[in-house]
mmCIF file with all atom_site columns, C-alpha atoms and ligand atoms in Angstrom:
data_model
loop_
_atom_site.group_PDB
_atom_site.id
_atom_site.type_symbol
_atom_site.label_atom_id
_atom_site.label_alt_id
_atom_site.label_comp_id
_atom_site.label_asym_id
_atom_site.label_entity_id
_atom_site.label_seq_id
_atom_site.pdbx_PDB_ins_code
_atom_site.Cartn_x
_atom_site.Cartn_y
_atom_site.Cartn_z
_atom_site.occupancy
_atom_site.B_iso_or_equiv
_atom_site.pdbx_formal_charge
_atom_site.auth_seq_id
_atom_site.auth_comp_id
_atom_site.auth_asym_id
_atom_site.auth_atom_id
_atom_site.pdbx_PDB_model_num
ATOM   1   C  CA  . MET J 1 1   ? -6.920  55.525  -46.786 1.00 0.00 ? 1   MET J CA  1
ATOM   2   C  CA  . ILE J 1 2   ? -6.471  56.591  -43.256 1.00 0.00 ? 2   ILE J CA  1
ATOM   3   C  CA  . TRP J 1 3   ? -8.173  53.355  -42.177 1.00 0.00 ? 3   TRP J CA  1
ATOM   4   C  CA  . ARG J 1 4   ? -5.916  51.315  -44.143 1.00 0.00 ? 4   ARG J CA  1
ATOM   5   C  CA  . GLY J 1 5   ? -2.860  53.058  -42.553 1.00 0.00 ? 5   GLY J CA  1
ATOM   6   C  CA  . LEU J 1 6   ? -4.082  52.304  -39.150 1.00 0.00 ? 6   LEU J CA  1
ATOM   7   C  CA  . PHE J 1 7   ? -5.296  48.783  -39.768 1.00 0.00 ? 7   PHE J CA  1
ATOM   8   C  CA  . ALA J 1 8   ? -2.016  47.069  -40.388 1.00 0.00 ? 8   ALA J CA  1
ATOM   9   C  CA  . PRO J 1 9   ? -0.330  48.538  -37.059 1.00 0.00 ? 9   PRO J CA  1
ATOM   10  C  CA  . LEU J 1 10  ? -3.486  47.681  -35.136 1.00 0.00 ? 10  LEU J CA  1
ATOM   11  C  CA  . VAL J 1 11  ? -3.630  44.064  -36.255 1.00 0.00 ? 11  VAL J CA  1
ATOM   12  C  CA  . LEU J 1 12  ? 0.039   43.851  -35.449 1.00 0.00 ? 12  LEU J CA  1
ATOM   13  C  CA  . ILE J 1 13  ? -0.309  45.146  -31.874 1.00 0.00 ? 13  ILE J CA  1
ATOM   14  C  CA  . GLY J 1 14  ? -3.364  42.919  -31.466 1.00 0.00 ? 14  GLY J CA  1
ATOM   15  C  CA  . LEU J 1 15  ? -1.362  39.899  -32.512 1.00 0.00 ? 15  LEU J CA  1
ATOM   16  C  CA  . LEU J 1 16  ? 1.653   40.811  -30.454 1.00 0.00 ? 16  LEU J CA  1
ATOM   17  C  CA  . THR J 1 17  ? -0.617  41.302  -27.325 1.00 0.00 ? 17  THR J CA  1
ATOM   18  C  CA  . ALA J 1 18  ? -2.220  37.994  -27.895 1.00 0.00 ? 18  ALA J CA  1
ATOM   19  C  CA  . CYS J 1 19  ? 1.159   36.318  -28.242 1.00 0.00 ? 19  CYS J CA  1
ATOM   20  C  CA  . THR J 1 20  ? 2.510   37.940  -25.028 1.00 0.00 ? 20  THR J CA  1
ATOM   21  C  CA  . LYS J 1 21  ? -0.730  36.962  -23.252 1.00 0.00 ? 21  LYS J CA  1
ATOM   22  C  CA  . SER J 1 22  ? -0.431  33.391  -24.185 1.00 0.00 ? 22  SER J CA  1
ATOM   23  C  CA  . ASN J 1 23  ? 3.310   33.474  -23.307 1.00 0.00 ? 23  ASN J CA  1
ATOM   24  C  CA  . ASN J 1 24  ? 2.364   34.692  -19.881 1.00 0.00 ? 24  ASN J CA  1
ATOM   25  C  CA  . GLY J 1 25  ? -0.230  32.007  -19.574 1.00 0.00 ? 25  GLY J CA  1
ATOM   26  C  CA  . GLU J 1 26  ? 2.167   29.419  -20.531 1.00 0.00 ? 26  GLU J CA  1
ATOM   27  C  CA  . GLN J 1 27  ? 4.669   30.685  -17.957 1.00 0.00 ? 27  GLN J CA  1
ATOM   28  C  CA  . ALA J 1 28  ? 2.196   30.825  -15.186 1.00 0.00 ? 28  ALA J CA  1
ATOM   29  C  CA  . LEU J 1 29  ? 1.064   27.122  -16.027 1.00 0.00 ? 29  LEU J CA  1
ATOM   30  C  CA  . GLN J 1 30  ? 4.946   26.057  -15.940 1.00 0.00 ? 30  GLN J CA  1
ATOM   31  C  CA  . ASN J 1 31  ? 5.372   27.992  -12.639 1.00 0.00 ? 31  ASN J CA  1
ATOM   32  C  CA  . GLN J 1 32  ? 2.303   26.158  -11.180 1.00 0.00 ? 32  GLN J CA  1
ATOM   33  C  CA  . ILE J 1 33  ? 3.618   22.758  -12.430 1.00 0.00 ? 33  ILE J CA  1
ATOM   34  C  CA  . ASP J 1 34  ? 7.115   23.469  -10.938 1.00 0.00 ? 34  ASP J CA  1
ATOM   35  C  CA  . SER J 1 35  ? 5.489   24.350  -7.567  1.00 0.00 ? 35  SER J CA  1
ATOM   36  C  CA  . LEU J 1 36  ? 3.358   21.311  -7.527  1.00 0.00 ? 36  LEU J CA  1
ATOM   37  C  CA  . LYS J 1 37  ? 6.489   19.094  -8.341  1.00 0.00 ? 37  LYS J CA  1
ATOM   38  C  CA  . THR J 1 38  ? 8.363   20.517  -5.565  1.00 0.00 ? 38  THR J CA  1
ATOM   39  C  CA  . LYS J 1 39  ? 5.285   20.013  -3.288  1.00 0.00 ? 39  LYS J CA  1
ATOM   40  C  CA  . LEU J 1 40  ? 5.116   16.344  -4.463  1.00 0.00 ? 40  LEU J CA  1
ATOM   41  C  CA  . GLU J 1 41  ? 8.777   15.730  -3.897  1.00 0.00 ? 41  GLU J CA  1
ATOM   42  C  CA  . ASN J 1 42  ? 8.525   17.100  -0.452  1.00 0.00 ? 42  ASN J CA  1
ATOM   43  C  CA  . ALA J 1 43  ? 5.295   15.405  0.550   1.00 0.00 ? 43  ALA J CA  1
ATOM   44  C  CA  . TYR J 1 44  ? 5.397   13.087  3.345   1.00 0.00 ? 44  TYR J CA  1
ATOM   45  C  CA  . LYS J 1 45  ? 5.833   9.303   2.275   1.00 0.00 ? 45  LYS J CA  1
ATOM   46  C  CA  . PRO J 1 46  ? 5.674   6.443   4.779   1.00 0.00 ? 46  PRO J CA  1
ATOM   47  C  CA  . GLY J 1 47  ? 9.047   4.940   4.923   1.00 0.00 ? 47  GLY J CA  1
ATOM   48  C  CA  . PHE J 1 48  ? 9.532   1.172   3.860   1.00 0.00 ? 48  PHE J CA  1
ATOM   49  C  CA  . GLY J 1 49  ? 9.706   0.336   7.566   1.00 0.00 ? 49  GLY J CA  1
ATOM   50  C  CA  . ASP J 1 50  ? 6.400   2.163   8.225   1.00 0.00 ? 50  ASP J CA  1
ATOM   51  C  CA  . PHE J 1 51  ? 4.726   -0.118  5.495   1.00 0.00 ? 51  PHE J CA  1
ATOM   52  C  CA  . MET J 1 52  ? 6.272   -3.012  7.266   1.00 0.00 ? 52  MET J CA  1
ATOM   53  C  CA  . GLY J 1 53  ? 4.880   -2.061  10.654  1.00 0.00 ? 53  GLY J CA  1
ATOM   54  C  CA  . LYS J 1 54  ? 1.377   -2.180  8.873   1.00 0.00 ? 54  LYS J CA  1
ATOM   55  C  CA  . VAL J 1 55  ? 2.232   -5.605  7.365   1.00 0.00 ? 55  VAL J CA  1
ATOM   56  C  CA  . GLN J 1 56  ? 3.112   -6.762  10.933  1.00 0.00 ? 56  GLN J CA  1
ATOM   57  C  CA  . THR J 1 57  ? -0.180  -5.795  12.372  1.00 0.00 ? 57  THR J CA  1
ATOM   58  C  CA  . ARG J 1 58  ? -2.130  -7.517  9.452   1.00 0.00 ? 58  ARG J CA  1
ATOM   59  C  CA  . HIS J 1 59  ? -0.071  -10.562 9.886   1.00 0.00 ? 59  HIS J CA  1
ATOM   60  C  CA  . SER J 1 60  ? -0.779  -10.893 13.545  1.00 0.00 ? 60  SER J CA  1
ATOM   61  C  CA  . LYS J 1 61  ? -4.574  -10.123 13.233  1.00 0.00 ? 61  LYS J CA  1
ATOM   62  C  CA  . LEU J 1 62  ? -4.757  -12.645 10.479  1.00 0.00 ? 62  LEU J CA  1
ATOM   63  C  CA  . TRP J 1 63  ? -3.558  -15.241 12.884  1.00 0.00 ? 63  TRP J CA  1
ATOM   64  C  CA  . PHE J 1 64  ? -6.225  -14.608 15.533  1.00 0.00 ? 64  PHE J CA  1
ATOM   65  C  CA  . ALA J 1 65  ? -8.951  -14.402 12.809  1.00 0.00 ? 65  ALA J CA  1
ATOM   66  C  CA  . GLY J 1 66  ? -7.856  -17.788 11.396  1.00 0.00 ? 66  GLY J CA  1
ATOM   67  C  CA  . VAL J 1 67  ? -7.431  -19.742 14.524  1.00 0.00 ? 67  VAL J CA  1
ATOM   68  C  CA  . ASN J 1 68  ? -10.855 -18.530 15.735  1.00 0.00 ? 68  ASN J CA  1
ATOM   69  C  CA  . GLU J 1 69  ? -12.191 -19.610 12.337  1.00 0.00 ? 69  GLU J CA  1
ATOM   70  C  CA  . ASN J 1 70  ? -13.427 -16.145 11.708  1.00 0.00 ? 70  ASN J CA  1
ATOM   71  C  CA  . TRP J 1 71  ? -13.064 -16.627 7.977   1.00 0.00 ? 71  TRP J CA  1
ATOM   72  C  CA  . GLU J 1 72  ? -14.749 -13.360 7.090   1.00 0.00 ? 72  GLU J CA  1
ATOM   73  C  CA  . LEU J 1 73  ? -12.092 -11.474 8.987   1.00 0.00 ? 73  LEU J CA  1
ATOM   74  C  CA  . ALA J 1 74  ? -9.252  -13.761 7.917   1.00 0.00 ? 74  ALA J CA  1
ATOM   75  C  CA  . GLU J 1 75  ? -10.376 -12.714 4.265   1.00 0.00 ? 75  GLU J CA  1
ATOM   76  C  CA  . PHE J 1 76  ? -10.536 -9.057  5.352   1.00 0.00 ? 76  PHE J CA  1
ATOM   77  C  CA  . GLU J 1 77  ? -7.041  -9.092  6.878   1.00 0.00 ? 77  GLU J CA  1
ATOM   78  C  CA  . MET J 1 78  ? -5.551  -10.915 3.948   1.00 0.00 ? 78  MET J CA  1
ATOM   79  C  CA  . HIS J 1 79  ? -7.028  -8.227  1.617   1.00 0.00 ? 79  HIS J CA  1
ATOM   80  C  CA  . GLU J 1 80  ? -5.675  -5.407  3.725   1.00 0.00 ? 80  GLU J CA  1
ATOM   81  C  CA  . LEU J 1 81  ? -2.239  -7.195  3.995   1.00 0.00 ? 81  LEU J CA  1
ATOM   82  C  CA  . GLU J 1 82  ? -2.170  -7.448  0.105   1.00 0.00 ? 82  GLU J CA  1
ATOM   83  C  CA  . GLU J 1 83  ? -3.138  -3.849  -0.243  1.00 0.00 ? 83  GLU J CA  1
ATOM   84  C  CA  . VAL J 1 84  ? -0.077  -2.683  1.895   1.00 0.00 ? 84  VAL J CA  1
ATOM   85  C  CA  . ILE J 1 85  ? 2.127   -4.869  -0.317  1.00 0.00 ? 85  ILE J CA  1
ATOM   86  C  CA  . GLU J 1 86  ? 0.602   -3.087  -3.384  1.00 0.00 ? 86  GLU J CA  1
ATOM   87  C  CA  . ASP J 1 87  ? 1.278   0.320   -1.740  1.00 0.00 ? 87  ASP J CA  1
ATOM   88  C  CA  . ILE J 1 88  ? 4.865   -0.618  -1.385  1.00 0.00 ? 88  ILE J CA  1
ATOM   89  C  CA  . ARG J 1 89  ? 5.218   -1.396  -4.935  1.00 0.00 ? 89  ARG J CA  1
ATOM   90  C  CA  . THR J 1 90  ? 3.499   1.957   -5.810  1.00 0.00 ? 90  THR J CA  1
ATOM   91  C  CA  . VAL J 1 91  ? 5.456   4.153   -3.527  1.00 0.00 ? 91  VAL J CA  1
ATOM   92  C  CA  . TYR J 1 92  ? 8.798   2.425   -3.891  1.00 0.00 ? 92  TYR J CA  1
ATOM   93  C  CA  . PRO J 1 93  ? 8.956   0.970   -7.378  1.00 0.00 ? 93  PRO J CA  1
ATOM   94  C  CA  . ASN J 1 94  ? 12.539  1.463   -7.774  1.00 0.00 ? 94  ASN J CA  1
ATOM   95  C  CA  . ARG J 1 95  ? 13.855  0.280   -4.346  1.00 0.00 ? 95  ARG J CA  1
ATOM   96  C  CA  . GLU J 1 96  ? 16.140  -2.606  -4.437  1.00 0.00 ? 96  GLU J CA  1
ATOM   97  C  CA  . GLU J 1 97  ? 13.980  -4.326  -1.644  1.00 0.00 ? 97  GLU J CA  1
ATOM   98  C  CA  . THR J 1 98  ? 10.901  -3.978  -3.703  1.00 0.00 ? 98  THR J CA  1
ATOM   99  C  CA  . GLN J 1 99  ? 12.372  -6.310  -6.228  1.00 0.00 ? 99  GLN J CA  1
ATOM   100 C  CA  . SER J 1 100 ? 12.305  -9.186  -3.548  1.00 0.00 ? 100 SER J CA  1
ATOM   101 C  CA  . LEU J 1 101 ? 8.532   -8.742  -2.916  1.00 0.00 ? 101 LEU J CA  1
ATOM   102 C  CA  . PRO J 1 102 ? 7.634   -11.678 -5.177  1.00 0.00 ? 102 PRO J CA  1
ATOM   103 C  CA  . ILE J 1 103 ? 9.098   -13.837 -2.486  1.00 0.00 ? 103 ILE J CA  1
ATOM   104 C  CA  . ILE J 1 104 ? 5.812   -13.506 -0.561  1.00 0.00 ? 104 ILE J CA  1
ATOM   105 C  CA  . GLU J 1 105 ? 3.401   -14.079 -3.560  1.00 0.00 ? 105 GLU J CA  1
ATOM   106 C  CA  . PRO J 1 106 ? 3.152   -17.798 -3.372  1.00 0.00 ? 106 PRO J CA  1
ATOM   107 C  CA  . SER J 1 107 ? 2.401   -17.911 0.418   1.00 0.00 ? 107 SER J CA  1
ATOM   108 C  CA  . LEU J 1 108 ? -0.353  -15.242 -0.038  1.00 0.00 ? 108 LEU J CA  1
ATOM   109 C  CA  . GLU J 1 109 ? -1.880  -17.579 -2.502  1.00 0.00 ? 109 GLU J CA  1
ATOM   110 C  CA  . THR J 1 110 ? -1.528  -20.548 -0.161  1.00 0.00 ? 110 THR J CA  1
ATOM   111 C  CA  . VAL J 1 111 ? -3.188  -18.655 2.798   1.00 0.00 ? 111 VAL J CA  1
ATOM   112 C  CA  . ASN J 1 112 ? -6.058  -17.344 0.494   1.00 0.00 ? 112 ASN J CA  1
ATOM   113 C  CA  . ASN J 1 113 ? -6.622  -21.102 -0.625  1.00 0.00 ? 113 ASN J CA  1
ATOM   114 C  CA  . ALA J 1 114 ? -6.597  -22.223 3.003   1.00 0.00 ? 114 ALA J CA  1
ATOM   115 C  CA  . ILE J 1 115 ? -9.063  -19.581 4.118   1.00 0.00 ? 115 ILE J CA  1
ATOM   116 C  CA  . LYS J 1 116 ? -11.434 -20.776 1.312   1.00 0.00 ? 116 LYS J CA  1
ATOM   117 C  CA  . GLN J 1 117 ? -11.293 -24.347 2.753   1.00 0.00 ? 117 GLN J CA  1
ATOM   118 C  CA  . ARG J 1 118 ? -12.578 -22.993 6.115   1.00 0.00 ? 118 ARG J CA  1
ATOM   119 C  CA  . ASP J 1 119 ? -10.341 -25.385 8.009   1.00 0.00 ? 119 ASP J CA  1
ATOM   120 C  CA  . ALA J 1 120 ? -8.280  -24.189 11.008  1.00 0.00 ? 120 ALA J CA  1
ATOM   121 C  CA  . GLU J 1 121 ? -5.631  -26.893 10.602  1.00 0.00 ? 121 GLU J CA  1
ATOM   122 C  CA  . VAL J 1 122 ? -5.191  -26.043 6.770   1.00 0.00 ? 122 VAL J CA  1
ATOM   123 C  CA  . PHE J 1 123 ? -4.970  -22.494 7.674   1.00 0.00 ? 123 PHE J CA  1
ATOM   124 C  CA  . LYS J 1 124 ? -2.246  -22.923 10.412  1.00 0.00 ? 124 LYS J CA  1
ATOM   125 C  CA  . LYS J 1 125 ? -0.153  -24.643 7.867   1.00 0.00 ? 125 LYS J CA  1
ATOM   126 C  CA  . GLY J 1 126 ? -0.605  -22.026 5.303   1.00 0.00 ? 126 GLY J CA  1
ATOM   127 C  CA  . TYR J 1 127 ? 0.113   -19.363 7.867   1.00 0.00 ? 127 TYR J CA  1
ATOM   128 C  CA  . LEU J 1 128 ? 3.509   -20.801 8.406   1.00 0.00 ? 128 LEU J CA  1
ATOM   129 C  CA  . THR J 1 129 ? 4.375   -20.704 4.774   1.00 0.00 ? 129 THR J CA  1
ATOM   130 C  CA  . LEU J 1 130 ? 3.483   -17.018 5.032   1.00 0.00 ? 130 LEU J CA  1
ATOM   131 C  CA  . THR J 1 131 ? 5.711   -16.402 8.284   1.00 0.00 ? 131 THR J CA  1
ATOM   132 C  CA  . ASN J 1 132 ? 8.650   -18.327 6.567   1.00 0.00 ? 132 ASN J CA  1
ATOM   133 C  CA  . ALA J 1 133 ? 8.301   -15.847 3.381   1.00 0.00 ? 133 ALA J CA  1
ATOM   134 C  CA  . CYS J 1 134 ? 8.432   -12.884 5.540   1.00 0.00 ? 134 CYS J CA  1
ATOM   135 C  CA  . ASN J 1 135 ? 11.748  -14.147 7.050   1.00 0.00 ? 135 ASN J CA  1
ATOM   136 C  CA  . SER J 1 136 ? 12.994  -15.344 3.564   1.00 0.00 ? 136 SER J CA  1
ATOM   137 C  CA  . CYS J 1 137 ? 12.466  -11.838 2.309   1.00 0.00 ? 137 CYS J CA  1
ATOM   138 C  CA  . HIS J 1 138 ? 14.203  -10.286 5.417   1.00 0.00 ? 138 HIS J CA  1
ATOM   139 C  CA  . GLN J 1 139 ? 17.168  -12.585 4.601   1.00 0.00 ? 139 GLN J CA  1
ATOM   140 C  CA  . ALA J 1 140 ? 17.200  -11.489 1.021   1.00 0.00 ? 140 ALA J CA  1
ATOM   141 C  CA  . THR J 1 141 ? 17.111  -7.864  1.926   1.00 0.00 ? 141 THR J CA  1
ATOM   142 C  CA  . LYS J 1 142 ? 19.716  -8.149  4.714   1.00 0.00 ? 142 LYS J CA  1
ATOM   143 C  CA  . VAL J 1 143 ? 17.319  -7.445  7.645   1.00 0.00 ? 143 VAL J CA  1
ATOM   144 C  CA  . GLU J 1 144 ? 17.605  -11.041 8.850   1.00 0.00 ? 144 GLU J CA  1
ATOM   145 C  CA  . PHE J 1 145 ? 17.673  -9.758  12.495  1.00 0.00 ? 145 PHE J CA  1
ATOM   146 C  CA  . ILE J 1 146 ? 13.936  -9.000  12.037  1.00 0.00 ? 146 ILE J CA  1
ATOM   147 C  CA  . LYS J 1 147 ? 12.549  -12.431 12.806  1.00 0.00 ? 147 LYS J CA  1
ATOM   148 C  CA  . ILE J 1 148 ? 8.833   -12.955 12.458  1.00 0.00 ? 148 ILE J CA  1
ATOM   149 C  CA  . LYS J 1 149 ? 6.966   -15.657 14.236  1.00 0.00 ? 149 LYS J CA  1
ATOM   150 C  CA  . THR J 1 150 ? 3.436   -16.890 15.078  1.00 0.00 ? 150 THR J CA  1
ATOM   151 C  CA  . PRO J 1 151 ? 2.040   -14.384 17.628  1.00 0.00 ? 151 PRO J CA  1
ATOM   152 C  CA  . THR J 1 152 ? 0.808   -15.589 21.011  1.00 0.00 ? 152 THR J CA  1
ATOM   153 C  CA  . ILE J 1 153 ? -1.315  -12.563 22.115  1.00 0.00 ? 153 ILE J CA  1
ATOM   154 C  CA  . PRO J 1 154 ? -3.449  -10.380 19.940  1.00 0.00 ? 154 PRO J CA  1
ATOM   155 C  CA  . PRO J 1 155 ? -2.114  -6.933  18.918  1.00 0.00 ? 155 PRO J CA  1
ATOM   156 C  CA  . TYR J 1 156 ? -4.996  -4.972  20.313  1.00 0.00 ? 156 TYR J CA  1
ATOM   157 C  CA  . SER J 1 157 ? -7.210  -5.846  23.302  1.00 0.00 ? 157 SER J CA  1
ATOM   158 C  CA  . ASN J 1 158 ? -10.046 -3.707  22.014  1.00 0.00 ? 158 ASN J CA  1
ATOM   159 C  CA  . GLN J 1 159 ? -10.814 -6.009  19.171  1.00 0.00 ? 159 GLN J CA  1
ATOM   160 C  CA  . ASP J 1 160 ? -12.751 -9.354  19.483  1.00 0.00 ? 160 ASP J CA  1
ATOM   161 C  CA  . PHE J 1 161 ? -11.458 -11.828 16.944  1.00 0.00 ? 161 PHE J CA  1
ATOM   162 C  CA  . MET J 1 162 ? -14.281 -14.541 17.601  1.00 0.00 ? 162 MET J CA  1
ATOM   163 C  CA  . LYS J 1 163 ? -16.714 -14.962 14.802  1.00 0.00 ? 163 LYS J CA  1
ATOM   164 C  CA  . LEU J 1 164 ? -20.375 -14.015 14.725  1.00 0.00 ? 164 LEU J CA  1
ATOM   165 C  CA  . VAL J 1 165 ? -22.961 -16.658 14.923  1.00 0.00 ? 165 VAL J CA  1
ATOM   166 C  CA  . ASN J 1 166 ? -26.378 -15.611 13.951  1.00 0.00 ? 166 ASN J CA  1
ATOM   167 C  CA  . ASN J 1 167 ? -25.216 -12.194 14.902  1.00 0.00 ? 167 ASN J CA  1
ATOM   168 C  CA  . ASP J 1 168 ? -24.669 -13.149 18.525  1.00 0.00 ? 168 ASP J CA  1
ATOM   169 C  CA  . ARG J 1 169 ? -21.028 -13.216 19.672  1.00 0.00 ? 169 ARG J CA  1
ATOM   170 C  CA  . ILE J 1 170 ? -19.570 -16.408 20.964  1.00 0.00 ? 170 ILE J CA  1
ATOM   171 C  CA  . GLU J 1 171 ? -18.225 -15.365 24.425  1.00 0.00 ? 171 GLU J CA  1
HETATM 172 C  C1  . HEC O 2 .   ? 10.552  -7.294  0.092   1.00 0.00 ? 1   HEC O C1  1
HETATM 173 C  C2  . HEC O 2 .   ? 10.826  -8.300  1.155   1.00 0.00 ? 1   HEC O C2  1
HETATM 174 C  C3  . HEC O 2 .   ? 10.022  -8.264  2.437   1.00 0.00 ? 1   HEC O C3  1
HETATM 175 C  C4  . HEC O 2 .   ? 8.933   -8.946  2.660   1.00 0.00 ? 1   HEC O C4  1
HETATM 176 C  C5  . HEC O 2 .   ? 8.099   -9.905  1.776   1.00 0.00 ? 1   HEC O C5  1
HETATM 177 C  C6  . HEC O 2 .   ? 8.647   -8.758  4.009   1.00 0.00 ? 1   HEC O C6  1
HETATM 178 N  N1  . HEC O 2 .   ? 9.402   -7.820  4.603   1.00 0.00 ? 1   HEC O N1  1
HETATM 179 FE FE1 . HEC O 2 .   ? 9.349   -6.993  6.494   1.00 0.00 ? 1   HEC O FE1 1
HETATM 180 N  N2  . HEC O 2 .   ? 11.034  -5.811  6.010   1.00 0.00 ? 1   HEC O N2  1
HETATM 181 C  C7  . HEC O 2 .   ? 11.712  -5.865  4.805   1.00 0.00 ? 1   HEC O C7  1
HETATM 182 C  C8  . HEC O 2 .   ? 12.667  -4.727  4.967   1.00 0.00 ? 1   HEC O C8  1
HETATM 183 C  C9  . HEC O 2 .   ? 13.614  -4.465  3.772   1.00 0.00 ? 1   HEC O C9  1
HETATM 184 C  C10 . HEC O 2 .   ? 12.624  -4.264  6.033   1.00 0.00 ? 1   HEC O C10 1
HETATM 185 C  C11 . HEC O 2 .   ? 13.455  -2.974  6.649   1.00 0.00 ? 1   HEC O C11 1
HETATM 186 C  C12 . HEC O 2 .   ? 12.685  -1.609  6.350   1.00 0.00 ? 1   HEC O C12 1
HETATM 187 C  C13 . HEC O 2 .   ? 13.479  -0.497  6.697   1.00 0.00 ? 1   HEC O C13 1
HETATM 188 O  O1  . HEC O 2 .   ? 14.632  -0.473  6.114   1.00 0.00 ? 1   HEC O O1  1
HETATM 189 O  O2  . HEC O 2 .   ? 12.938  0.286   7.468   1.00 0.00 ? 1   HEC O O2  1
HETATM 190 C  C14 . HEC O 2 .   ? 11.510  -4.845  6.838   1.00 0.00 ? 1   HEC O C14 1
HETATM 191 C  C15 . HEC O 2 .   ? 11.103  -4.610  8.053   1.00 0.00 ? 1   HEC O C15 1
HETATM 192 C  C16 . HEC O 2 .   ? 10.151  -5.239  8.929   1.00 0.00 ? 1   HEC O C16 1
HETATM 193 C  C17 . HEC O 2 .   ? 9.919   -4.870  10.274  1.00 0.00 ? 1   HEC O C17 1
HETATM 194 C  C18 . HEC O 2 .   ? 10.454  -4.047  11.060  1.00 0.00 ? 1   HEC O C18 1
HETATM 195 C  C19 . HEC O 2 .   ? 9.570   -2.754  10.980  1.00 0.00 ? 1   HEC O C19 1
HETATM 196 C  C20 . HEC O 2 .   ? 9.356   -2.201  12.321  1.00 0.00 ? 1   HEC O C20 1
HETATM 197 O  O3  . HEC O 2 .   ? 8.582   -1.209  12.508  1.00 0.00 ? 1   HEC O O3  1
HETATM 198 O  O4  . HEC O 2 .   ? 9.956   -2.746  13.408  1.00 0.00 ? 1   HEC O O4  1
HETATM 199 C  C21 . HEC O 2 .   ? 8.778   -5.901  10.567  1.00 0.00 ? 1   HEC O C21 1
HETATM 200 C  C22 . HEC O 2 .   ? 8.010   -5.940  11.800  1.00 0.00 ? 1   HEC O C22 1
HETATM 201 C  C23 . HEC O 2 .   ? 8.507   -6.613  9.341   1.00 0.00 ? 1   HEC O C23 1
HETATM 202 N  N3  . HEC O 2 .   ? 9.354   -6.240  8.308   1.00 0.00 ? 1   HEC O N3  1
HETATM 203 C  C24 . HEC O 2 .   ? 7.504   -7.578  9.112   1.00 0.00 ? 1   HEC O C24 1
HETATM 204 C  C25 . HEC O 2 .   ? 7.099   -8.354  8.144   1.00 0.00 ? 1   HEC O C25 1
HETATM 205 C  C26 . HEC O 2 .   ? 6.134   -9.400  8.104   1.00 0.00 ? 1   HEC O C26 1
HETATM 206 C  C27 . HEC O 2 .   ? 5.232   -9.749  9.227   1.00 0.00 ? 1   HEC O C27 1
HETATM 207 C  C28 . HEC O 2 .   ? 6.138   -9.838  6.677   1.00 0.00 ? 1   HEC O C28 1
HETATM 208 C  C29 . HEC O 2 .   ? 5.324   -10.955 6.295   1.00 0.00 ? 1   HEC O C29 1
HETATM 209 C  C30 . HEC O 2 .   ? 4.017   -10.936 6.277   1.00 0.00 ? 1   HEC O C30 1
HETATM 210 C  C31 . HEC O 2 .   ? 7.221   -9.153  6.054   1.00 0.00 ? 1   HEC O C31 1
HETATM 211 N  N4  . HEC O 2 .   ? 7.842   -8.323  6.847   1.00 0.00 ? 1   HEC O N4  1
HETATM 212 C  C32 . HEC O 2 .   ? 7.449   -9.364  4.704   1.00 0.00 ? 1   HEC O C32 1
HETATM 213 C  C33 . HEC O 2 .   ? 11.326  -6.459  3.718   1.00 0.00 ? 1   HEC O C33 1
HETATM 214 C  C34 . HEC O 2 .   ? 10.295  -7.466  3.639   1.00 0.00 ? 1   HEC O C34 1
#
């Protein structure tokens, strides 16, 4: 009899503790989620202009790779350029400027095809369409004062843009 009398309250206490425990657990999880959210919101994100700085470097290196018929490097630089553009899409999906990114797509295709042809003259023509697309987008996004042109000197003096021939450099 005494067992019965004790049993019900014990079960009740047990259930209540389990409940509070899981409530506590949920609250702890929610707190963690909230703190992660705040961290994410405050995390450093490169600005649109920072990404453009990267695009600028790739655009310049691409030229020196192409005119030196270093097609492997040209392919690499194109790949990197396309990656930066994808990063812009990921980091700034809702920015108004991002909606103008498709302006550059056809010229990327043109340059990729030119590189496949392994012909410096075809490459130069393709490169011009790319540079024009940069400027078209700058006009569309009201930064037309940022004018892009074919570079005349390599962006870095510590990189050799010449192609490798049988693993020997052409000097
Ligand atoms: C979406 C359209 C768009 C395309 C395509 C685009 N840009 Fe830009 N670019 C911008 C915008 C918008 C800014 C201004 C960013 C800001 O507000 O900080 C900018 C800024 C720049 C800057 C100034 C950043 C600095 O650090 O001085 C350079 C350089 C630049 N772009 C180069 C290029 C090159 C090279 C290409 C082509 C390969 C290109 N952009 C293609 C929209 C574009």
